[in-house]
């Protein structure tokens, strides 16, 4: 007996030793990456004649049928499920498995059997999803013969985070239930388990409430189909039967259908009913629930009015009857305090309850609503503004304004879901905005999503346990159609899936690029309007001050693309490894796919220029929010990319007014700097740039004044250089850029 156990331990040790990768000729295409894959020898052969003996114990039939839907979608046939047969497939629930980890599973493929073992049906479901991804992998399938050779292996798997979410805003634009179900199917494929359904907002109330039928009769419809047209217009509502009415809502039967559909995929639907802000549509129908008693004035519910609480409780009662979710999301974000300040009822409420300010008034409301939800056995979750004015005792915080709200809440012992804008807002651009449909702003390529880890380093391990997971948010202001929504969600959601499911040490960017390329093909076959990744080439420069040269490296978000490049007018060559540039060079690079060059071409000038490493003095400070690398950043040789938030662009809410000291007097003939314009977030070109030089640092000679050529009304991203060529001698260069409006961003001042 002892010898046998020893043998097992040795065997387990051997398995572990080779568990980090599968053999060279068997690269799996699984997303999210499982915790552990142990390859074996041989195959499980599966063809039309395979009779699967479903083990009588466990959940055989249900999962056998699920497996059959996967097989039939690929091969067009189903297997006979019998009590006896050559090949055994077992789905077994063993309550002792993994000491109660509900979502863990083991998938074992042997030459004569497949078994999925878990301690709950959620685990079996995820094991079957993994099996489904193996079936979908072309390397194991002979399409002509419609049969599989599945590799012998053992997968041990479980998620790192228990909350793995996707949020969907159906108010700004309405997406029918069929689309929601399609999202649920895809979420299940990637082991996500929470759909946060943003059902109400100014742009439309989307859930039938029997007690308040007017909400869906009159606040679910608007004259303009496009949200931005409505928002920039008078923001009025209309009725369904009005000419050209746009909108919609889900009946309670439809909600129940979606919730049940999700539950079969082990997804909980978390409903969000916005309060006290983002409620213009409610106040338009029931003006007495707003402080002004009039529609179309503001979007905040009156907290001084008892009727508001009656309304909210009645709505939530119906919501709870439809959604079994423990969490009920009450919004809580972006409420203006202006109306409450002027409202007698609100002021009275504050006085009676000793509330010091309007933030505490909002907090009063959230506390009351939490008590109500708790009394019905539910838990309150809200956006991080619910921290302001005092957090309700058991509330869970969804941290969206960065991670700071989440950190604060976790330190207070509250649970947190991370959804920081910089990593989780899928309404942001996913590639160069100049190549993309209009989006709200931001820049979030899938690899940035992939780089995220939801537990901030500043938390202690104990505090970190309060971070339950992360969620992608899909706000629909700029997403008018379901096909556009798919484009924004996929493939970024796959990156998030691995962020929340896989162990951090299992994440590997190059390998993820390989797998995501495969899944993009799969999603396309499934009829998903997936973004097929950009042809953007990311050029990295490394400044080598010792040899006075720049090391140039290319990277791309596509997997191992063929990159061709040209330096100045030299020969075009295939990029194989980093190369060096002395002085300056014009670089052109592009991707070649199936022999065709990409439309997107990188054209950039790199400079090992005279000012690199030289001292810069600021007459006016740069913004503390966008310091880039601080006072050395404008002469460090590093250029900014497509987003001002990349740590290379330095932001100014003032004129740029700097002095560069070149250490010695020399001949000068060239000064150039790039600026960025993106008017959505308030980033503008300078009005003009003035360059002056001086020998002694006292007497300056203006050598150029360069006027801005980019119209301030140009909304899309522009990166433009302000360049001057001249002849002068000097040691000091003064660079002045007159601020036009909002921010200006500059990355480098090139001097020759
Ligand atoms: C939010 O993005 N207003 C939560």
XYZ file of C-alpha atoms and ligand atoms in Angstrom:
756
model
C 0.000 0.000 0.000
C 2.756 2.402 0.956
C 4.694 1.471 -2.163
C 1.650 2.061 -4.304
C 1.137 5.544 -2.837
C 4.770 6.328 -3.406
C 4.403 5.288 -7.015
C 1.421 7.599 -7.351
C 3.369 10.502 -5.929
C 6.275 9.866 -8.295
C 3.896 9.580 -11.217
C 2.118 12.780 -10.194
C 5.504 14.489 -9.968
C 6.382 13.376 -13.489
C 3.055 14.612 -14.735
C 3.652 17.984 -13.120
C 7.107 18.196 -14.663
C 5.732 18.070 -18.173
C 2.526 19.884 -17.425
C 3.557 23.365 -18.456
C 3.246 22.702 -22.145
C 1.851 20.192 -24.534
C 4.145 18.540 -27.096
C 5.424 20.686 -29.960
C 3.045 19.154 -32.447
C 0.034 19.712 -30.218
C -0.565 23.345 -29.412
C -4.006 23.603 -27.910
C -6.266 26.497 -28.820
C -8.014 26.881 -25.496
C -9.282 30.211 -24.169
C -9.195 30.773 -21.280
C -5.979 28.913 -20.608
C -6.655 26.090 -18.134
C -4.834 25.870 -14.856
C -3.012 22.719 -15.870
C -2.805 20.533 -18.961
C -1.041 17.186 -18.765
C -0.589 15.578 -22.170
C -0.584 11.827 -22.660
C -0.058 9.325 -25.465
C -2.594 8.296 -28.054
C -6.062 9.372 -29.057
C -9.713 9.011 -28.359
C -11.289 8.249 -31.719
C -14.677 9.731 -32.320
C -16.782 9.161 -35.418
C -20.361 8.693 -36.519
C -20.403 5.101 -35.348
C -19.102 5.868 -31.905
C -21.669 4.870 -29.389
C -21.218 6.704 -26.190
C -21.993 4.808 -23.102
C -23.209 7.423 -20.741
C -22.376 6.413 -17.226
C -25.619 5.892 -15.407
C -24.500 7.823 -12.371
C -23.989 11.562 -12.508
C -25.412 14.034 -14.971
C -24.729 11.913 -18.032
C -27.730 12.664 -20.173
C -27.822 16.435 -19.887
C -24.171 16.862 -20.713
C -24.184 14.054 -23.292
C -26.844 16.067 -25.079
C -24.860 19.275 -24.751
C -21.868 17.458 -26.222
C -24.061 16.193 -29.036
C -25.091 19.739 -29.951
C -21.383 20.589 -30.239
C -20.623 17.510 -32.329
C -23.579 18.030 -34.598
C -22.735 21.715 -35.184
C -19.392 20.592 -36.638
C -20.009 17.171 -38.165
C -23.766 17.200 -38.744
C -24.474 14.035 -36.777
C -25.172 13.130 -33.206
C -23.832 10.174 -31.273
C -26.064 7.519 -29.890
C -26.103 7.722 -26.154
C -26.556 4.279 -24.732
C -26.189 2.319 -21.555
C -23.505 0.293 -23.249
C -20.973 0.899 -25.966
C -17.304 0.851 -26.801
C -16.451 4.335 -25.675
C -17.445 5.617 -22.326
C -18.171 9.223 -21.677
C -18.856 10.147 -18.150
C -19.995 13.331 -16.496
C -19.627 12.727 -12.825
C -20.460 14.904 -9.891
C -18.388 13.985 -6.895
C -19.079 16.251 -3.964
C -15.637 15.524 -2.511
C -13.887 16.772 -5.678
C -11.654 19.808 -5.040
C -13.068 20.345 -1.584
C -16.139 22.176 -2.747
C -14.791 24.494 -5.460
C -17.984 24.771 -7.418
C -16.553 25.749 -10.790
C -13.547 23.426 -10.842
C -13.439 20.414 -13.139
C -11.169 17.711 -14.417
C -11.347 16.639 -18.049
C -9.637 13.377 -18.808
C -9.372 12.004 -22.314
C -8.063 8.447 -22.535
C -7.977 6.103 -25.544
C -11.228 4.451 -24.460
C -13.017 7.073 -22.436
C -13.684 10.692 -21.753
C -14.582 11.795 -18.289
C -15.533 15.124 -16.847
C -15.415 15.264 -13.102
C -16.610 18.118 -10.894
C -18.452 18.706 -7.678
C -21.244 20.711 -9.233
C -22.998 21.035 -12.507
C -21.199 24.366 -13.108
C -17.894 22.471 -13.103
C -19.290 19.870 -15.495
C -20.527 22.675 -17.715
C -17.095 24.295 -17.908
C -15.423 20.929 -18.506
C -17.819 20.358 -21.393
C -17.038 23.822 -22.772
C -13.350 22.918 -22.803
C -14.172 19.659 -24.552
C -16.209 21.701 -27.040
C -13.174 23.879 -27.803
C -11.111 20.732 -28.447
C -13.795 19.460 -30.816
C -13.748 22.809 -32.638
C -9.972 22.616 -33.051
C -9.274 21.711 -36.673
C -6.036 19.906 -35.867
C -8.051 17.133 -34.189
C -10.791 16.915 -36.809
C -10.713 15.319 -40.219
C -13.400 17.283 -41.990
C -13.591 14.977 -45.027
C -14.190 11.934 -42.861
C -16.080 13.805 -40.192
C -14.126 12.213 -37.393
C -11.907 13.290 -34.550
C -8.705 12.047 -33.031
C -8.861 13.776 -29.694
C -5.547 13.829 -27.861
C -5.137 11.884 -24.672
C -4.716 14.410 -21.887
C -5.801 15.470 -18.451
C -6.917 19.016 -17.750
C -7.290 20.268 -14.195
C -8.987 23.602 -14.143
C -10.703 26.196 -11.999
C -11.180 29.971 -12.180
C -9.106 32.479 -10.265
C -12.056 34.873 -9.853
C -15.660 34.054 -9.029
C -17.164 37.115 -10.798
C -16.438 37.126 -14.534
C -18.667 39.649 -16.155
C -19.934 41.410 -19.229
C -22.066 44.532 -18.908
C -24.462 45.513 -21.663
C -26.114 48.921 -21.980
C -29.431 48.439 -23.771
C -30.739 51.919 -22.998
C -28.668 54.136 -25.313
C -29.448 51.704 -28.102
C -31.856 48.828 -27.710
C -30.660 45.315 -28.464
C -33.319 42.604 -28.841
C -33.366 39.520 -26.628
C -31.990 37.311 -29.414
C -28.787 39.325 -29.339
C -28.582 39.092 -25.562
C -28.907 35.324 -25.920
C -26.169 35.238 -28.534
C -23.938 37.092 -26.058
C -24.861 34.573 -23.365
C -23.871 31.684 -25.644
C -20.519 33.284 -26.359
C -19.952 34.196 -22.725
C -20.525 30.553 -21.821
C -17.981 29.442 -24.432
C -15.426 31.564 -22.624
C -16.510 30.666 -19.085
C -17.898 34.044 -18.110
C -20.646 33.911 -15.528
C -22.273 37.335 -14.975
C -24.287 39.448 -17.383
C -24.790 42.920 -15.941
C -27.855 44.199 -17.780
C -28.036 48.012 -17.796
C -31.803 48.199 -18.278
C -32.629 51.802 -17.474
C -31.076 55.156 -18.294
C -32.035 58.525 -19.707
C -32.113 57.184 -23.255
C -34.834 54.623 -22.590
C -36.488 52.445 -19.932
C -36.183 48.845 -21.141
C -38.000 46.580 -18.676
C -41.744 46.078 -18.369
C -42.964 47.035 -14.901
C -46.593 46.043 -14.425
C -47.254 48.682 -11.805
C -45.879 51.495 -13.989
C -46.870 50.675 -17.584
C -46.246 54.286 -18.617
C -42.498 53.684 -18.308
C -42.463 51.410 -21.315
C -45.311 53.149 -23.132
C -43.687 56.539 -23.101
C -40.105 56.362 -21.854
C -38.898 53.469 -24.001
C -39.234 55.362 -27.279
C -37.657 58.428 -28.811
C -37.900 60.199 -32.172
C -34.220 59.691 -33.073
C -32.832 56.221 -33.715
C -29.261 57.285 -33.130
C -28.491 58.073 -29.529
C -26.095 60.909 -30.333
C -28.762 62.648 -32.457
C -31.181 62.368 -29.558
C -28.601 63.496 -27.010
C -27.558 66.488 -29.080
C -31.205 67.328 -29.762
C -33.952 68.102 -27.254
C -33.800 64.687 -25.553
C -37.553 64.170 -25.609
C -39.434 60.875 -25.657
C -42.284 59.677 -27.797
C -44.660 56.732 -28.001
C -44.239 53.460 -29.833
C -46.946 54.265 -32.372
C -45.465 57.655 -33.308
C -43.968 57.935 -36.779
C -40.305 56.900 -36.769
C -40.318 55.996 -33.074
C -37.142 54.194 -32.042
C -36.756 52.056 -28.955
C -38.081 48.950 -27.314
C -38.238 47.075 -24.073
C -38.299 43.540 -22.756
C -41.592 42.142 -21.538
C -41.462 40.292 -18.254
C -41.893 37.017 -20.158
C -38.890 37.877 -22.290
C -36.851 38.742 -19.217
C -37.742 35.399 -17.663
C -36.769 33.670 -20.897
C -33.369 35.392 -20.976
C -32.730 34.713 -17.274
C -33.549 31.017 -17.714
C -31.429 30.822 -20.875
C -28.541 32.323 -18.935
C -29.030 30.001 -15.969
C -28.707 26.969 -18.242
C -25.289 28.388 -19.165
C -24.393 28.996 -15.525
C -24.658 32.736 -16.012
C -26.380 34.966 -13.498
C -28.075 38.024 -14.931
C -27.555 41.026 -12.654
C -30.182 43.700 -13.420
C -29.325 47.368 -13.080
C -31.987 49.936 -12.274
C -30.309 53.350 -12.239
C -30.884 55.726 -9.332
C -30.816 58.461 -8.194
C -29.121 59.897 -11.331
C -29.439 58.847 -14.986
C -33.198 58.866 -14.450
C -34.414 61.515 -16.913
C -36.817 59.020 -18.453
C -38.469 58.346 -15.086
C -38.829 62.033 -14.250
C -40.267 62.730 -17.703
C -43.165 60.364 -16.979
C -43.508 61.023 -13.261
C -42.354 64.648 -12.826
C -43.291 64.570 -9.146
C -40.343 62.200 -8.624
C -37.937 64.977 -9.621
C -37.138 68.014 -7.496
C -38.523 70.516 -10.030
C -41.813 68.669 -10.511
C -41.335 69.088 -14.260
C -40.141 66.813 -17.065
C -37.011 67.514 -19.107
C -35.301 69.537 -16.410
C -32.936 67.063 -14.772
C -32.264 63.378 -14.357
C -32.099 63.003 -10.576
C -34.818 61.511 -8.422
C -35.950 63.680 -5.521
C -34.630 62.083 -2.348
C -36.757 64.314 -0.141
C -39.945 62.836 -1.550
C -41.275 59.640 0.062
C -42.998 58.790 -3.203
C -39.553 58.259 -4.761
C -38.906 55.434 -2.302
C -42.346 53.986 -2.932
C -41.600 53.989 -6.664
C -38.142 52.501 -6.269
C -39.328 49.758 -3.930
C -42.246 48.862 -6.183
C -39.973 48.657 -9.217
C -37.347 46.631 -7.351
C -40.015 44.248 -6.058
C -40.964 43.371 -9.623
C -37.309 43.236 -10.633
C -36.547 40.783 -7.825
C -39.472 38.607 -8.891
C -37.846 38.295 -12.328
C -34.171 38.031 -11.442
C -32.968 35.418 -8.932
C -29.572 37.179 -8.816
C -28.379 37.852 -5.290
C -26.916 41.136 -6.536
C -29.247 43.911 -7.597
C -27.363 46.814 -9.204
C -28.756 50.222 -8.358
C -26.416 52.353 -10.471
C -25.550 55.304 -8.254
C -23.144 56.946 -10.705
C -22.834 60.489 -11.976
C -25.751 62.056 -10.106
C -25.719 65.852 -10.048
C -26.394 67.441 -6.676
C -27.624 70.731 -8.196
C -31.371 70.049 -7.936
C -31.126 68.615 -4.419
C -29.349 71.796 -3.316
C -32.338 73.890 -4.377
C -35.072 71.470 -3.331
C -36.956 72.184 -0.117
C -37.900 68.553 0.383
C -34.324 67.379 -0.048
C -33.017 70.057 2.288
C -35.637 69.111 4.853
C -34.611 65.472 4.580
C -30.996 66.468 5.149
C -31.836 68.513 8.200
C -34.008 65.839 9.761
C -31.339 63.218 9.293
C -28.320 65.343 10.171
C -26.857 64.981 6.675
C -24.008 67.405 6.094
C -24.120 67.652 2.334
C -25.842 66.333 -0.781
C -23.390 63.446 -1.137
C -24.616 62.253 2.240
C -28.151 62.709 0.964
C -27.410 60.345 -1.922
C -25.809 57.977 0.551
C -28.995 58.143 2.671
C -30.956 56.892 -0.313
C -28.508 54.081 -1.095
C -28.561 52.981 2.572
C -32.361 52.858 2.534
C -32.475 50.929 -0.718
C -29.856 48.512 0.595
C -31.963 47.866 3.704
C -34.915 47.149 1.482
C -32.940 44.739 -0.730
C -31.393 43.020 2.282
C -34.828 42.535 3.802
C -35.693 40.525 0.680
C -32.509 38.477 0.886
C -30.677 40.389 -1.835
C -27.426 42.360 -1.915
C -26.820 45.842 -3.241
C -24.124 46.556 -5.786
C -23.434 49.979 -7.262
C -20.899 52.105 -9.151
C -18.093 53.516 -7.024
C -19.888 56.816 -6.346
C -21.801 54.904 -3.667
C -18.654 55.337 -1.587
C -19.205 59.103 -1.508
C -21.061 60.287 1.540
C -20.636 56.934 3.307
C -20.881 53.393 1.947
C -23.912 51.271 2.840
C -22.966 48.501 5.291
C -23.023 45.449 2.990
C -22.700 47.089 -0.400
C -20.426 45.749 -3.126
C -18.617 48.361 -5.169
C -18.091 48.318 -8.904
C -14.928 50.359 -9.422
C -15.080 52.205 -12.740
C -13.284 55.524 -12.140
C -9.998 53.682 -12.105
C -9.219 51.315 -9.269
C -9.136 53.775 -6.383
C -12.784 53.250 -5.371
C -12.244 49.512 -5.412
C -9.097 49.806 -3.325
C -10.855 51.996 -0.778
C -13.834 49.655 -0.550
C -11.648 46.531 -0.228
C -9.729 48.192 2.595
C -13.032 48.847 4.318
C -13.816 45.140 4.008
C -16.329 45.440 1.162
C -16.445 43.231 -1.890
C -15.411 44.780 -5.186
C -15.785 44.164 -8.888
C -13.103 45.878 -10.948
C -14.187 47.624 -14.146
C -11.624 50.436 -14.510
C -12.113 52.525 -17.637
C -8.533 52.097 -18.833
C -8.829 48.306 -19.089
C -12.478 47.332 -19.103
C -14.426 49.908 -21.157
C -15.182 48.184 -24.434
C -16.782 51.334 -25.846
C -13.208 52.666 -26.269
C -11.314 52.447 -29.534
C -9.591 49.109 -30.026
C -7.282 50.326 -32.784
C -6.070 53.547 -34.400
C -9.175 55.790 -34.255
C -8.421 56.907 -37.811
C -9.283 53.400 -38.993
C -12.297 52.783 -36.762
C -15.972 53.686 -36.538
C -16.556 56.594 -34.138
C -16.264 55.551 -30.507
C -16.532 57.410 -27.247
C -12.756 57.887 -26.990
C -10.026 56.089 -25.083
C -7.782 53.426 -26.533
C -8.086 49.837 -25.445
C -6.576 47.247 -27.773
C -7.130 43.624 -26.743
C -3.573 43.236 -25.488
C -4.138 46.031 -22.996
C -7.211 44.195 -21.722
C -5.043 41.081 -21.562
C -2.426 42.870 -19.474
C -4.912 43.620 -16.711
C -4.905 41.969 -13.310
C -7.864 42.812 -11.093
C -6.122 42.774 -7.709
C -4.078 45.968 -7.231
C -0.621 45.484 -5.773
C -1.202 47.938 -2.952
C -3.754 45.640 -1.313
C -2.695 43.123 1.306
C -3.532 39.487 0.502
C -6.418 39.695 2.964
C -7.805 42.874 1.366
C -7.209 41.401 -2.078
C -9.675 38.618 -1.322
C -12.436 41.225 -1.582
C -11.733 41.649 -5.285
C -14.224 39.145 -6.620
C -13.365 39.669 -10.252
C -13.681 41.998 -13.194
C -16.149 42.943 -15.863
C -16.117 44.445 -19.354
C -18.518 47.368 -19.744
C -20.220 47.986 -23.061
C -21.813 51.427 -23.074
C -23.813 51.932 -26.228
C -23.761 55.677 -26.959
C -21.751 55.030 -30.124
C -22.979 51.487 -30.730
C -26.231 51.680 -32.685
C -26.492 48.078 -33.902
C -25.983 44.565 -32.603
C -23.381 43.916 -35.262
C -21.441 46.949 -34.087
C -21.777 45.702 -30.513
C -20.223 42.385 -31.553
C -17.389 44.283 -33.180
C -16.658 46.147 -29.941
C -17.013 43.095 -27.686
C -15.038 40.539 -29.693
C -12.273 39.591 -29.475
C -11.633 41.814 -26.428
C -13.947 39.710 -24.289
C -11.676 36.710 -24.850
C -8.806 38.649 -23.316
C -10.949 39.462 -20.305
C -11.994 35.841 -20.015
C -8.384 34.814 -19.539
C -7.794 37.725 -17.138
C -10.515 36.500 -14.801
C -10.222 32.736 -15.235
C -6.581 31.776 -15.732
C -3.770 31.846 -13.184
C -1.690 34.957 -13.700
C 1.464 32.935 -14.274
C -0.247 31.069 -17.107
C -0.833 34.246 -19.095
C 1.622 34.677 -21.941
C 1.113 37.378 -24.535
C 2.654 35.727 -27.596
C 0.825 32.490 -26.936
C -2.414 34.404 -26.444
C -1.885 36.115 -29.804
C -1.629 32.653 -31.369
C -4.793 31.414 -29.720
C -6.830 34.550 -30.295
C -5.996 34.443 -34.013
C -7.525 30.994 -34.073
C -10.607 32.018 -32.125
C -11.201 35.017 -34.370
C -11.575 32.537 -37.227
C -13.924 30.442 -35.133
C -16.035 33.445 -34.152
C -16.295 34.480 -37.798
C -17.537 31.011 -38.690
C -20.113 31.364 -35.920
C -21.438 34.531 -37.562
C -19.968 36.949 -35.050
C -18.900 40.327 -36.432
C -15.574 40.070 -34.678
C -12.877 42.727 -35.098
C -10.169 40.869 -37.000
C -7.321 42.893 -35.459
C -5.475 45.825 -36.857
C -2.482 45.914 -39.166
C -0.952 48.481 -36.907
C 2.770 48.120 -36.337
C 3.916 49.187 -32.940
C 7.396 50.657 -33.291
C 9.452 50.725 -30.107
C 12.600 52.794 -29.916
C 15.229 52.273 -27.295
C 17.735 55.059 -26.790
C 21.333 53.866 -26.577
C 23.152 56.968 -25.318
C 26.503 55.158 -25.104
C 26.615 54.484 -28.846
C 24.387 57.456 -29.722
C 21.899 55.337 -31.610
C 18.315 54.109 -31.497
C 17.325 50.480 -31.372
C 14.148 49.911 -33.374
C 11.805 47.019 -32.646
C 8.516 46.232 -34.376
C 5.599 44.450 -32.819
C 1.991 43.896 -33.860
C -1.194 42.635 -32.293
C -1.493 39.987 -34.986
C 0.340 36.729 -34.406
C 3.755 36.559 -36.088
C 2.839 38.676 -39.097
C 5.251 39.204 -41.960
C 6.495 42.769 -41.495
C 8.377 44.531 -44.283
C 10.211 47.774 -43.789
C 12.289 50.361 -45.547
C 14.744 52.897 -44.147
C 14.848 56.182 -46.103
C 14.973 55.157 -49.784
C 16.765 51.874 -49.133
C 15.734 48.363 -50.077
C 12.538 46.929 -48.660
C 13.377 44.095 -46.291
C 11.620 41.506 -44.153
C 11.802 42.322 -40.465
C 13.429 39.542 -38.477
C 15.082 41.244 -35.543
C 15.587 44.721 -34.016
C 17.905 47.093 -35.908
C 19.773 50.340 -35.137
C 19.539 53.864 -36.488
C 22.083 56.610 -36.001
C 21.124 60.276 -36.491
C 17.782 60.312 -38.224
C 15.848 58.074 -40.573
C 12.479 57.844 -42.236
C 11.025 54.447 -41.573
C 8.206 52.822 -43.454
C 6.775 49.470 -42.415
C 3.711 47.389 -43.203
C 2.304 43.915 -42.785
C 2.066 41.504 -45.686
C -0.703 38.934 -45.493
C -1.268 36.329 -48.216
C 1.159 38.265 -50.387
C -0.821 41.505 -50.048
C 0.536 44.567 -48.274
C -1.755 46.052 -45.637
C -3.486 49.343 -46.293
C -2.253 50.627 -42.972
C 1.356 51.716 -43.311
C 3.610 52.909 -40.537
C 5.537 55.985 -41.628
C 7.680 57.523 -38.986
C 10.782 59.563 -38.543
C 13.209 58.563 -35.816
C 15.927 60.856 -34.593
C 18.978 60.469 -32.476
C 18.991 64.238 -32.300
C 21.123 66.857 -30.675
C 18.855 67.458 -27.695
C 18.645 63.867 -26.486
C 19.523 63.718 -22.816
C 19.828 67.505 -22.581
C 18.311 69.530 -19.767
C 14.852 71.060 -20.160
C 13.583 73.893 -17.949
C 9.861 74.509 -17.719
C 8.430 78.031 -17.449
C 4.977 76.471 -16.994
C 4.299 73.110 -15.428
C 2.896 70.176 -17.273
C -0.274 68.588 -15.937
C 0.188 66.305 -12.969
C -2.196 63.852 -14.624
C -0.067 63.454 -17.764
C 3.565 63.879 -16.755
C 4.920 61.184 -19.122
C 8.506 60.686 -17.859
C 8.652 64.092 -16.139
C 11.124 66.869 -16.875
C 13.323 64.718 -19.139
C 10.541 63.422 -21.313
C 10.704 65.976 -24.147
C 14.329 65.112 -24.908
C 14.455 61.375 -24.108
C 14.122 60.123 -27.680
C 10.813 58.373 -26.981
C 7.785 59.130 -29.115
C 4.139 58.848 -28.137
C 1.729 56.405 -29.705
C -1.940 56.659 -30.579
C -3.180 57.615 -27.154
C -2.235 60.476 -24.903
C -2.490 58.120 -21.939
C 0.443 55.942 -22.996
C 2.993 57.598 -20.728
C 4.939 59.126 -23.611
C 2.793 62.180 -24.274
C 3.162 65.055 -21.837
C -0.050 67.004 -21.231
C -0.377 70.748 -20.595
C -3.350 72.780 -19.449
C -1.151 75.782 -20.212
C 1.155 76.984 -22.962
C 4.166 74.775 -23.507
C 7.037 77.074 -22.588
C 10.352 75.281 -22.215
C 14.043 75.974 -22.573
C 16.513 73.339 -23.770
C 20.187 73.712 -22.893
C 22.386 71.904 -25.451
C 25.536 72.419 -23.293
C 27.613 73.919 -26.135
C 27.123 76.495 -28.851
C 26.601 74.783 -32.195
C 25.042 75.204 -35.634
C 21.310 74.630 -35.473
C 19.023 74.038 -38.425
C 15.971 72.022 -37.478
C 13.348 71.921 -34.700
C 10.272 69.725 -34.784
C 7.629 68.508 -32.365
C 4.448 66.468 -32.670
C 1.150 67.500 -31.141
C -2.099 65.596 -30.923
C -5.722 66.617 -31.412
C -8.723 64.611 -30.205
C -11.514 67.014 -29.402
C -13.857 64.522 -27.648
C -11.755 64.459 -24.473
C -10.673 68.109 -25.036
C -7.260 67.698 -26.644
C -6.314 70.425 -29.149
C -3.428 71.500 -31.316
C -1.598 74.633 -30.184
C -2.629 77.894 -31.899
C 0.959 78.349 -33.035
C 4.496 77.427 -32.109
C 7.426 79.850 -31.729
C 11.053 78.684 -31.744
C 13.851 80.973 -30.569
C 17.562 80.315 -30.084
C 20.249 81.971 -28.019
C 23.990 81.758 -27.536
C 24.036 83.071 -23.962
C 20.595 82.181 -22.615
C 19.750 85.879 -22.263
C 19.369 87.268 -25.778
C 17.019 85.199 -27.919
C 16.437 85.332 -31.643
C 13.055 84.125 -32.929
C 13.795 81.721 -35.800
C 10.286 80.555 -36.603
C 6.614 80.974 -35.901
C 4.565 78.021 -37.129
C 0.788 78.440 -37.404
C -1.581 75.572 -36.687
C -3.208 74.149 -39.833
C -5.622 71.721 -38.162
C -9.175 73.074 -37.773
C -10.409 73.030 -34.182
C -13.590 71.401 -35.466
C -11.663 68.354 -36.665
C -12.995 65.724 -34.292
C -11.042 62.656 -35.289
C -7.557 61.907 -34.046
C -4.809 63.976 -35.689
C -1.112 63.771 -34.892
C 0.731 66.594 -36.644
C 4.279 67.862 -36.543
C 5.235 71.520 -36.173
C 8.562 71.695 -37.960
C 10.917 74.495 -38.899
C 14.183 74.530 -40.858
C 16.541 77.482 -40.376
C 20.216 78.407 -39.957
C 21.487 79.791 -36.652
C 24.117 79.289 -34.014
C 23.177 78.771 -30.397
C 23.286 76.760 -27.210
C 19.747 77.398 -25.951
C 16.461 76.572 -27.721
C 13.255 78.099 -26.465
C 10.130 76.240 -27.542
C 6.757 77.909 -27.034
C 3.363 76.449 -28.020
C 0.319 78.662 -27.454
C -2.535 76.735 -25.900
C -5.739 76.876 -27.901
C -8.261 75.088 -25.679
C -8.323 72.268 -23.146
C -5.203 70.138 -23.160
C -2.237 70.130 -25.480
C -0.029 67.053 -25.713
C 3.574 66.912 -26.919
C 5.983 63.963 -26.864
C 9.457 65.097 -28.002
C 11.275 68.206 -29.189
C 13.668 67.186 -31.937
C 16.636 69.491 -32.474
C 19.422 69.350 -35.062
C -20.199 54.759 -15.712
O -19.424 54.530 -16.660
N -20.855 55.908 -15.641
C -20.396 53.808 -14.649
